[in-house]
Amino acid sequence: MFASPVCMRKRVLLRVGLLFLVATGGVAADRPEKTSFAWTLNEAQRELTINHGDPYLQYITLQLAENAGQREEYENRLRWSRRFTEGNRREDIGLFSIFTGALAVQESLQLDTMVNRGQPDAASQEHIPLSELSAPTIKAHPWDEMLGDRDPQVSALSKCVPEDFYFVRFRSVAKLTELADEGDLWATHLLDQATNEARGSNFSGRLKQQLAIETNSLLRPFYDLAVSEVAMTGSDLYCREGSDVTLLFGVRQRLLFDQRMQGFLKNAQENNSDCERKEGEYRGVKYVHLATPDRRVSVIAADPREDLHIRSNSLIAFERVVDAMNGETVSGRPAPALGNSTEFKYIRTLFPLDADEEDGFAYLSDPFIRRMVGPEVKILELRRMEAYNHLRMIGHAQLLHRTQYGKPANSLDELLLHECLSFKVNQKEGFASPGEVGEYALSTRTKQPVNSYYGNVDFLRPIIEVPFTYATREEAEMYEQFRERYDQYWRTFFDPIAIRIHADEQQYRLETLVLPLMDNSIYSSMAMAMQSDGVKAMDAYPVPNSNILSVYFNVPVEKWSAELLREIPEEGNFGDASLDEFFDPREAKKVITRFVKDGIGDQVGLHVCDSKPLFDMNMPALLGMLAGRPGGGRSMMNSPEFLLAPFLISSINSPVYVSVPVRDIEATDKFLDLIENALAVYARADHGRSWFRVEPDFYRLKQAGGEDIRCQSFKVGPIKWRMFWTRIDNVIYVASKRETFDDIRQAHVEQGDKKRADVGPTGHAVVRMRAENWDKVLPDFQLSWAENNRVASLNNISPLYGVARAILSEQTKADKPLGQMDFAAISKQAHAEAMQIYGVDYYCPDGGKFELASDGKSMHNSLHGTPLAPMQNSLPAENVTTGRLLSRVRQVTAALTFEKEGLRAVLIIDRQEKSR
């Protein structure tokens, strides 16, 4: 756009207009001089080369290139890093994800905005009424039929929640805060490592500030005495960028409760000078509303009943809760509550209220999922993300202005005049989103960007408060593509999501159930392959101390035996002429038939052993690759192959073995002898004389004091691959390394020949990771974690230094000599300001400090150095959160069980009290 003559004329006219404003006093006439810390184009490009993922560096590079008349050249340099193509720009960014990953999406949207600037064509902006947009057509389950005449107990709080809201209930406030804080730690310090990021959102802390709720160990007795149960609810899951959240408290002691909770409101008002207090009433329910302009405090507090207290950050969400309690809206339309629905009651028959396994219960209902995938929420969130991107870009322009001129701009016009912004903000060819977008401006208090409609980047206006009347043609087409993919994948039924949570000092336990009527290829194939009557202990056979990972599958022999027997060669035709000369086909068929019908057991186990890896396996990166990155990238978990990926990859890198229990030892031994004889004949056969040929070999490996081990090998040139197998007691083992049998045999000796009937878990498929057995592999795992920590830490230097450089410019502008600047204080100030500007905490996973160099021209991490001079320890620091969390994990078990009600999944993380 800006390279064309028309665009050049627009730019000239824009600047003439700005000069007119200058002449009439609209903008300060004198452009300030640049400071010694001002960015140059070459410097910005050099920094971007080593920090290509920093959106601020991308912004200032293109902006400075625009100012120098070189935008097209530098734009081409950035195109390679875009996550979308020219003809399909925004569809691949992840705008229609359930969780957006706001910062990741913003990077792509910013490039889209800056590289593809221009007024959209009229056809793409044509208004499409909401009534013409089709939501996914998946039908609901027959809940009434499934519930029957059962009447399970449901919590009183569930009857206060709209049926299209999510619902999370805990037995106590202590459990809610404990699990929220623990979840924040795991998500922040472990899951983020899969994407090489170290950015904490502190969602629970920000939410408590917004709702004027205080929690600490000293307040636990108060909550235990005054509160019987607590629940959290809301209309969407976009919590990080801004969502409606409502807390419901079951009140046990009203006087004690009121005294403390009113004190929290008073503290919030006193600690925020711009906090305004209002009182109101809705349907006979009186409420107090405290709010600051930036929504850092936004709470509606009310007591509809003697035993109920409500706190919400959205007045509309509060009104929806009150409507649900009444069963209808003010206008008389139905407003059903979740707890009264047959759907929720049916789920509560599967997860009984207050079972021992339930400290918390999270539920996403069918109507909630329909709302989340419907056109209204999806398109409104798309618009919010575009507004979020515009706010971020204006924030980048303001940060650039501070750096170039040593002071913040007072208006958007000033940013334009001083060439820190190249867009005519609030106009269609600049920062314009479809629908109600509001006006962009700089806050008079903070000088940070705000939008009159959506607010600021810390707390965007919740979707529930945004009206939706139409979509543009472009939005409608994007949503239609999403809807078609959704209908194709979830072809038959919407499935609600229920998760039961338990936590204590010994373990975390998560349990969920996938209903059986979902027509999904992965679910259907797994059910057909593994489902059988009854379940058994899947980890009931001897396991050596070197075992670090086991994957078990149930094999319903009764279901598969007939099909397997059909594969046996017909009498008189063993399938290979050379074999027919050495075997009686009739006798061979008898041996194979007996083994299939009576010999083979009912499960298969795939195992990985502890060893020094040949090459590194970065497990957090693998998990991130399998799950997909927020805001971009697609998950590999949508294909069944991902289930075997870790095992297959590990087989190249570590000793692995397969275990198959047997029922009839005599039938099994005869079958193994038959296979041995066949392989011996095959090894001696003529396999050709070509220069490239596979040469098989077979032999028995004699073992002193133990079972002989059979070995089959294949040689190609000088390379040989071996496979070993034998039967030990009532289990057949196939291993990639001979020495693995020594450990297995020792496990059998220590345990005896009895099956460990008391060992679980039961299920049709079980995955068990034994972190307690990590020994030889642990140093390499630790090195990988330390490397992830280093990369994440170094990635944080660029955004932090961008803020620090602006502070240095401001102090330079104030004529403060470089030698008198307190670089340690500036580093801390930069960290605090970065949290305000970006809404995240840029931390070092290993506890290092981000410090300015003595000349202020760069920043380094005290443990990890700089991107061009990186350093790290050989293992994560044990005294920081990452190290403590990792050292507490003893064992992780996931079990899948096909029941008549559906597929039940249980994840258990066993914890050990002391770090290793």
PDB file of C-alpha atoms in Angstrom, residues 350-526:
ATOM      1  CA  LEU A 350     -21.495 -41.059  36.888  1.00  0.00           C
ATOM      2  CA  PHE A 351     -19.644 -38.704  39.250  1.00  0.00           C
ATOM      3  CA  PRO A 352     -21.593 -38.752  42.534  1.00  0.00           C
ATOM      4  CA  LEU A 353     -21.513 -35.516  44.529  1.00  0.00           C
ATOM      5  CA  ASP A 354     -18.838 -35.348  47.258  1.00  0.00           C
ATOM      6  CA  ALA A 355     -17.268 -38.727  46.538  1.00  0.00           C
ATOM      7  CA  ASP A 356     -13.944 -39.336  48.253  1.00  0.00           C
ATOM      8  CA  GLU A 357     -12.167 -38.770  44.926  1.00  0.00           C
ATOM      9  CA  GLU A 358     -13.721 -35.313  44.515  1.00  0.00           C
ATOM     10  CA  ASP A 359     -12.142 -32.198  45.960  1.00  0.00           C
ATOM     11  CA  GLY A 360     -13.168 -30.257  42.883  1.00  0.00           C
ATOM     12  CA  PHE A 361     -15.468 -30.785  39.923  1.00  0.00           C
ATOM     13  CA  ALA A 362     -15.265 -28.942  36.584  1.00  0.00           C
ATOM     14  CA  TYR A 363     -18.051 -29.181  34.031  1.00  0.00           C
ATOM     15  CA  LEU A 364     -18.455 -27.841  30.498  1.00  0.00           C
ATOM     16  CA  SER A 365     -22.054 -28.483  29.476  1.00  0.00           C
ATOM     17  CA  ASP A 366     -23.465 -29.237  26.044  1.00  0.00           C
ATOM     18  CA  PRO A 367     -25.023 -25.714  25.811  1.00  0.00           C
ATOM     19  CA  PHE A 368     -21.725 -24.170  26.942  1.00  0.00           C
ATOM     20  CA  ILE A 369     -19.741 -25.979  24.237  1.00  0.00           C
ATOM     21  CA  ARG A 370     -22.355 -24.997  21.670  1.00  0.00           C
ATOM     22  CA  ARG A 371     -21.958 -21.383  22.754  1.00  0.00           C
ATOM     23  CA  MET A 372     -18.154 -21.601  22.580  1.00  0.00           C
ATOM     24  CA  VAL A 373     -18.170 -22.974  19.019  1.00  0.00           C
ATOM     25  CA  GLY A 374     -21.087 -20.846  17.824  1.00  0.00           C
ATOM     26  CA  PRO A 375     -20.689 -17.847  15.512  1.00  0.00           C
ATOM     27  CA  GLU A 376     -21.352 -15.194  18.150  1.00  0.00           C
ATOM     28  CA  VAL A 377     -18.530 -16.088  20.537  1.00  0.00           C
ATOM     29  CA  LYS A 378     -16.070 -17.052  17.803  1.00  0.00           C
ATOM     30  CA  ILE A 379     -16.495 -13.895  15.764  1.00  0.00           C
ATOM     31  CA  LEU A 380     -16.605 -11.590  18.787  1.00  0.00           C
ATOM     32  CA  GLU A 381     -13.386 -13.132  20.089  1.00  0.00           C
ATOM     33  CA  LEU A 382     -11.833 -12.638  16.658  1.00  0.00           C
ATOM     34  CA  ARG A 383     -12.728  -8.946  16.871  1.00  0.00           C
ATOM     35  CA  ARG A 384     -11.397  -8.698  20.405  1.00  0.00           C
ATOM     36  CA  MET A 385      -8.109 -10.249  19.322  1.00  0.00           C
ATOM     37  CA  GLU A 386      -7.788  -7.757  16.505  1.00  0.00           C
ATOM     38  CA  ALA A 387      -8.479  -4.925  18.950  1.00  0.00           C
ATOM     39  CA  TYR A 388      -5.947  -6.523  21.315  1.00  0.00           C
ATOM     40  CA  ASN A 389      -3.396  -6.509  18.510  1.00  0.00           C
ATOM     41  CA  HIS A 390      -4.073  -2.847  17.736  1.00  0.00           C
ATOM     42  CA  LEU A 391      -3.636  -1.941  21.398  1.00  0.00           C
ATOM     43  CA  ARG A 392      -0.347  -3.832  21.482  1.00  0.00           C
ATOM     44  CA  MET A 393       0.881  -2.065  18.358  1.00  0.00           C
ATOM     45  CA  ILE A 394       0.018   1.347  19.767  1.00  0.00           C
ATOM     46  CA  GLY A 395       1.833   0.271  22.929  1.00  0.00           C
ATOM     47  CA  HIS A 396       4.862  -0.576  20.796  1.00  0.00           C
ATOM     48  CA  ALA A 397       4.623   2.847  19.172  1.00  0.00           C
ATOM     49  CA  GLN A 398       4.528   4.513  22.599  1.00  0.00           C
ATOM     50  CA  LEU A 399       7.517   2.480  23.789  1.00  0.00           C
ATOM     51  CA  LEU A 400       9.390   3.480  20.629  1.00  0.00           C
ATOM     52  CA  HIS A 401       8.524   7.131  21.251  1.00  0.00           C
ATOM     53  CA  ARG A 402       9.858   6.957  24.804  1.00  0.00           C
ATOM     54  CA  THR A 403      13.070   5.381  23.501  1.00  0.00           C
ATOM     55  CA  GLN A 404      13.589   7.775  20.619  1.00  0.00           C
ATOM     56  CA  TYR A 405      12.695  11.014  22.401  1.00  0.00           C
ATOM     57  CA  GLY A 406      13.008  10.292  26.117  1.00  0.00           C
ATOM     58  CA  LYS A 407       9.355  10.883  26.974  1.00  0.00           C
ATOM     59  CA  PRO A 408       5.957   9.358  26.236  1.00  0.00           C
ATOM     60  CA  ALA A 409       3.684  10.863  23.627  1.00  0.00           C
ATOM     61  CA  ASN A 410       0.524  12.563  24.865  1.00  0.00           C
ATOM     62  CA  SER A 411      -1.689  11.532  21.955  1.00  0.00           C
ATOM     63  CA  LEU A 412      -1.920   9.275  18.938  1.00  0.00           C
ATOM     64  CA  ASP A 413      -1.424  12.308  16.701  1.00  0.00           C
ATOM     65  CA  GLU A 414       1.908  12.902  18.392  1.00  0.00           C
ATOM     66  CA  LEU A 415       2.934   9.304  17.704  1.00  0.00           C
ATOM     67  CA  LEU A 416       2.062   9.838  14.040  1.00  0.00           C
ATOM     68  CA  LEU A 417       3.863  13.178  13.798  1.00  0.00           C
ATOM     69  CA  HIS A 418       7.036  11.778  15.348  1.00  0.00           C
ATOM     70  CA  GLU A 419       6.992   8.758  13.006  1.00  0.00           C
ATOM     71  CA  CYS A 420       6.457   6.128  15.677  1.00  0.00           C
ATOM     72  CA  LEU A 421       3.141   5.103  14.142  1.00  0.00           C
ATOM     73  CA  SER A 422       2.199   4.947  10.468  1.00  0.00           C
ATOM     74  CA  PHE A 423      -1.505   4.195  10.704  1.00  0.00           C
ATOM     75  CA  LYS A 424      -4.402   6.600  10.724  1.00  0.00           C
ATOM     76  CA  VAL A 425      -5.848   5.116  13.887  1.00  0.00           C
ATOM     77  CA  ASN A 426      -9.664   4.898  14.200  1.00  0.00           C
ATOM     78  CA  GLN A 427     -10.080   5.032  10.418  1.00  0.00           C
ATOM     79  CA  LYS A 428     -10.915   2.155   8.097  1.00  0.00           C
ATOM     80  CA  GLU A 429      -7.542   2.033   6.406  1.00  0.00           C
ATOM     81  CA  GLY A 430      -5.773   2.035   9.751  1.00  0.00           C
ATOM     82  CA  PHE A 431      -6.714   0.256  12.969  1.00  0.00           C
ATOM     83  CA  ALA A 432     -10.277  -0.649  12.126  1.00  0.00           C
ATOM     84  CA  SER A 433     -12.069  -3.865  13.015  1.00  0.00           C
ATOM     85  CA  PRO A 434     -15.566  -4.750  11.873  1.00  0.00           C
ATOM     86  CA  GLY A 435     -18.482  -4.108  14.168  1.00  0.00           C
ATOM     87  CA  GLU A 436     -18.460  -1.924  17.239  1.00  0.00           C
ATOM     88  CA  VAL A 437     -14.786  -1.073  17.729  1.00  0.00           C
ATOM     89  CA  GLY A 438     -14.696   2.128  19.762  1.00  0.00           C
ATOM     90  CA  GLU A 439     -11.991   4.769  19.592  1.00  0.00           C
ATOM     91  CA  TYR A 440      -8.309   4.213  20.364  1.00  0.00           C
ATOM     92  CA  ALA A 441      -6.486   6.739  22.537  1.00  0.00           C
ATOM     93  CA  LEU A 442      -3.708   7.070  25.105  1.00  0.00           C
ATOM     94  CA  SER A 443      -4.769   6.990  28.743  1.00  0.00           C
ATOM     95  CA  THR A 444      -4.303  10.333  30.442  1.00  0.00           C
ATOM     96  CA  ARG A 445      -3.183   8.513  33.603  1.00  0.00           C
ATOM     97  CA  THR A 446      -0.821   5.821  32.316  1.00  0.00           C
ATOM     98  CA  LYS A 447      -0.121   7.030  28.737  1.00  0.00           C
ATOM     99  CA  GLN A 448      -0.823   3.465  27.625  1.00  0.00           C
ATOM    100  CA  PRO A 449      -3.306   2.642  24.828  1.00  0.00           C
ATOM    101  CA  VAL A 450      -6.975   2.154  25.623  1.00  0.00           C
ATOM    102  CA  ASN A 451     -10.022   1.478  23.525  1.00  0.00           C
ATOM    103  CA  SER A 452     -13.307   3.090  24.484  1.00  0.00           C
ATOM    104  CA  TYR A 453     -15.153  -0.116  23.642  1.00  0.00           C
ATOM    105  CA  TYR A 454     -12.804  -2.978  24.568  1.00  0.00           C
ATOM    106  CA  GLY A 455     -10.717  -1.394  27.345  1.00  0.00           C
ATOM    107  CA  ASN A 456      -7.007  -2.183  27.759  1.00  0.00           C
ATOM    108  CA  VAL A 457      -4.753  -5.186  27.204  1.00  0.00           C
ATOM    109  CA  ASP A 458      -4.807  -6.252  30.854  1.00  0.00           C
ATOM    110  CA  PHE A 459      -8.586  -6.680  31.090  1.00  0.00           C
ATOM    111  CA  LEU A 460     -10.422  -6.605  27.797  1.00  0.00           C
ATOM    112  CA  ARG A 461     -14.169  -6.147  27.903  1.00  0.00           C
ATOM    113  CA  PRO A 462     -15.746  -9.612  28.407  1.00  0.00           C
ATOM    114  CA  ILE A 463     -17.444 -11.095  25.370  1.00  0.00           C
ATOM    115  CA  ILE A 464     -20.719 -11.417  27.258  1.00  0.00           C
ATOM    116  CA  GLU A 465     -20.880  -7.619  27.429  1.00  0.00           C
ATOM    117  CA  VAL A 466     -20.254  -7.119  23.693  1.00  0.00           C
ATOM    118  CA  PRO A 467     -23.420  -6.969  21.521  1.00  0.00           C
ATOM    119  CA  PHE A 468     -23.362  -8.838  18.237  1.00  0.00           C
ATOM    120  CA  THR A 469     -25.728  -7.989  15.405  1.00  0.00           C
ATOM    121  CA  TYR A 470     -23.873  -8.853  12.209  1.00  0.00           C
ATOM    122  CA  ALA A 471     -20.722 -10.343  10.726  1.00  0.00           C
ATOM    123  CA  THR A 472     -18.772  -9.173   7.731  1.00  0.00           C
ATOM    124  CA  ARG A 473     -18.537 -11.364   4.651  1.00  0.00           C
ATOM    125  CA  GLU A 474     -14.895 -12.137   5.491  1.00  0.00           C
ATOM    126  CA  GLU A 475     -15.777 -13.127   9.062  1.00  0.00           C
ATOM    127  CA  ALA A 476     -18.680 -15.259   7.862  1.00  0.00           C
ATOM    128  CA  GLU A 477     -16.464 -17.128   5.398  1.00  0.00           C
ATOM    129  CA  MET A 478     -13.800 -17.753   8.051  1.00  0.00           C
ATOM    130  CA  TYR A 479     -16.413 -19.054  10.478  1.00  0.00           C
ATOM    131  CA  GLU A 480     -17.979 -21.262   7.813  1.00  0.00           C
ATOM    132  CA  GLN A 481     -14.623 -22.972   7.254  1.00  0.00           C
ATOM    133  CA  PHE A 482     -14.318 -23.548  11.000  1.00  0.00           C
ATOM    134  CA  ARG A 483     -17.871 -24.900  11.231  1.00  0.00           C
ATOM    135  CA  GLU A 484     -17.344 -27.356   8.385  1.00  0.00           C
ATOM    136  CA  ARG A 485     -14.190 -28.735  10.011  1.00  0.00           C
ATOM    137  CA  TYR A 486     -15.953 -29.004  13.348  1.00  0.00           C
ATOM    138  CA  ASP A 487     -18.983 -30.805  11.891  1.00  0.00           C
ATOM    139  CA  GLN A 488     -16.680 -33.202  10.053  1.00  0.00           C
ATOM    140  CA  TYR A 489     -14.674 -34.154  13.142  1.00  0.00           C
ATOM    141  CA  TRP A 490     -17.517 -34.298  15.681  1.00  0.00           C
ATOM    142  CA  ARG A 491     -19.970 -35.976  13.352  1.00  0.00           C
ATOM    143  CA  THR A 492     -22.711 -37.220  15.677  1.00  0.00           C
ATOM    144  CA  PHE A 493     -22.917 -35.769  19.188  1.00  0.00           C
ATOM    145  CA  PHE A 494     -21.728 -32.845  21.233  1.00  0.00           C
ATOM    146  CA  ASP A 495     -20.014 -34.194  24.311  1.00  0.00           C
ATOM    147  CA  PRO A 496     -19.940 -32.307  27.584  1.00  0.00           C
ATOM    148  CA  ILE A 497     -16.692 -32.416  29.531  1.00  0.00           C
ATOM    149  CA  ALA A 498     -16.612 -33.384  33.210  1.00  0.00           C
ATOM    150  CA  ILE A 499     -13.409 -33.526  35.246  1.00  0.00           C
ATOM    151  CA  ARG A 500     -13.165 -34.718  38.833  1.00  0.00           C
ATOM    152  CA  ILE A 501     -10.155 -33.429  40.768  1.00  0.00           C
ATOM    153  CA  HIS A 502      -8.487 -34.709  43.918  1.00  0.00           C
ATOM    154  CA  ALA A 503      -5.255 -33.545  45.531  1.00  0.00           C
ATOM    155  CA  ASP A 504      -3.392 -34.331  48.716  1.00  0.00           C
ATOM    156  CA  GLU A 505       0.218 -34.600  49.840  1.00  0.00           C
ATOM    157  CA  GLN A 506       0.640 -37.987  48.141  1.00  0.00           C
ATOM    158  CA  GLN A 507      -0.911 -37.431  44.721  1.00  0.00           C
ATOM    159  CA  TYR A 508      -2.920 -35.437  42.215  1.00  0.00           C
ATOM    160  CA  ARG A 509      -5.809 -37.254  40.568  1.00  0.00           C
ATOM    161  CA  LEU A 510      -7.819 -36.125  37.524  1.00  0.00           C
ATOM    162  CA  GLU A 511     -10.703 -38.176  36.152  1.00  0.00           C
ATOM    163  CA  THR A 512     -12.970 -37.625  33.163  1.00  0.00           C
ATOM    164  CA  LEU A 513     -15.476 -39.557  31.057  1.00  0.00           C
ATOM    165  CA  VAL A 514     -16.020 -39.483  27.278  1.00  0.00           C
ATOM    166  CA  LEU A 515     -19.571 -40.533  26.497  1.00  0.00           C
ATOM    167  CA  PRO A 516     -19.873 -43.584  24.210  1.00  0.00           C
ATOM    168  CA  LEU A 517     -22.122 -42.158  21.501  1.00  0.00           C
ATOM    169  CA  MET A 518     -19.495 -39.854  20.023  1.00  0.00           C
ATOM    170  CA  ASP A 519     -18.703 -40.943  16.460  1.00  0.00           C
ATOM    171  CA  ASN A 520     -14.974 -40.265  16.441  1.00  0.00           C
ATOM    172  CA  SER A 521     -12.480 -42.413  14.557  1.00  0.00           C
ATOM    173  CA  ILE A 522      -9.888 -42.520  17.339  1.00  0.00           C
ATOM    174  CA  TYR A 523     -12.471 -43.389  19.996  1.00  0.00           C
ATOM    175  CA  SER A 524     -14.184 -46.002  17.821  1.00  0.00           C
ATOM    176  CA  SER A 525     -10.991 -47.788  16.777  1.00  0.00           C
ATOM    177  CA  MET A 526      -9.677 -47.895  20.343  1.00  0.00           C
TER     178      MET A 526
END
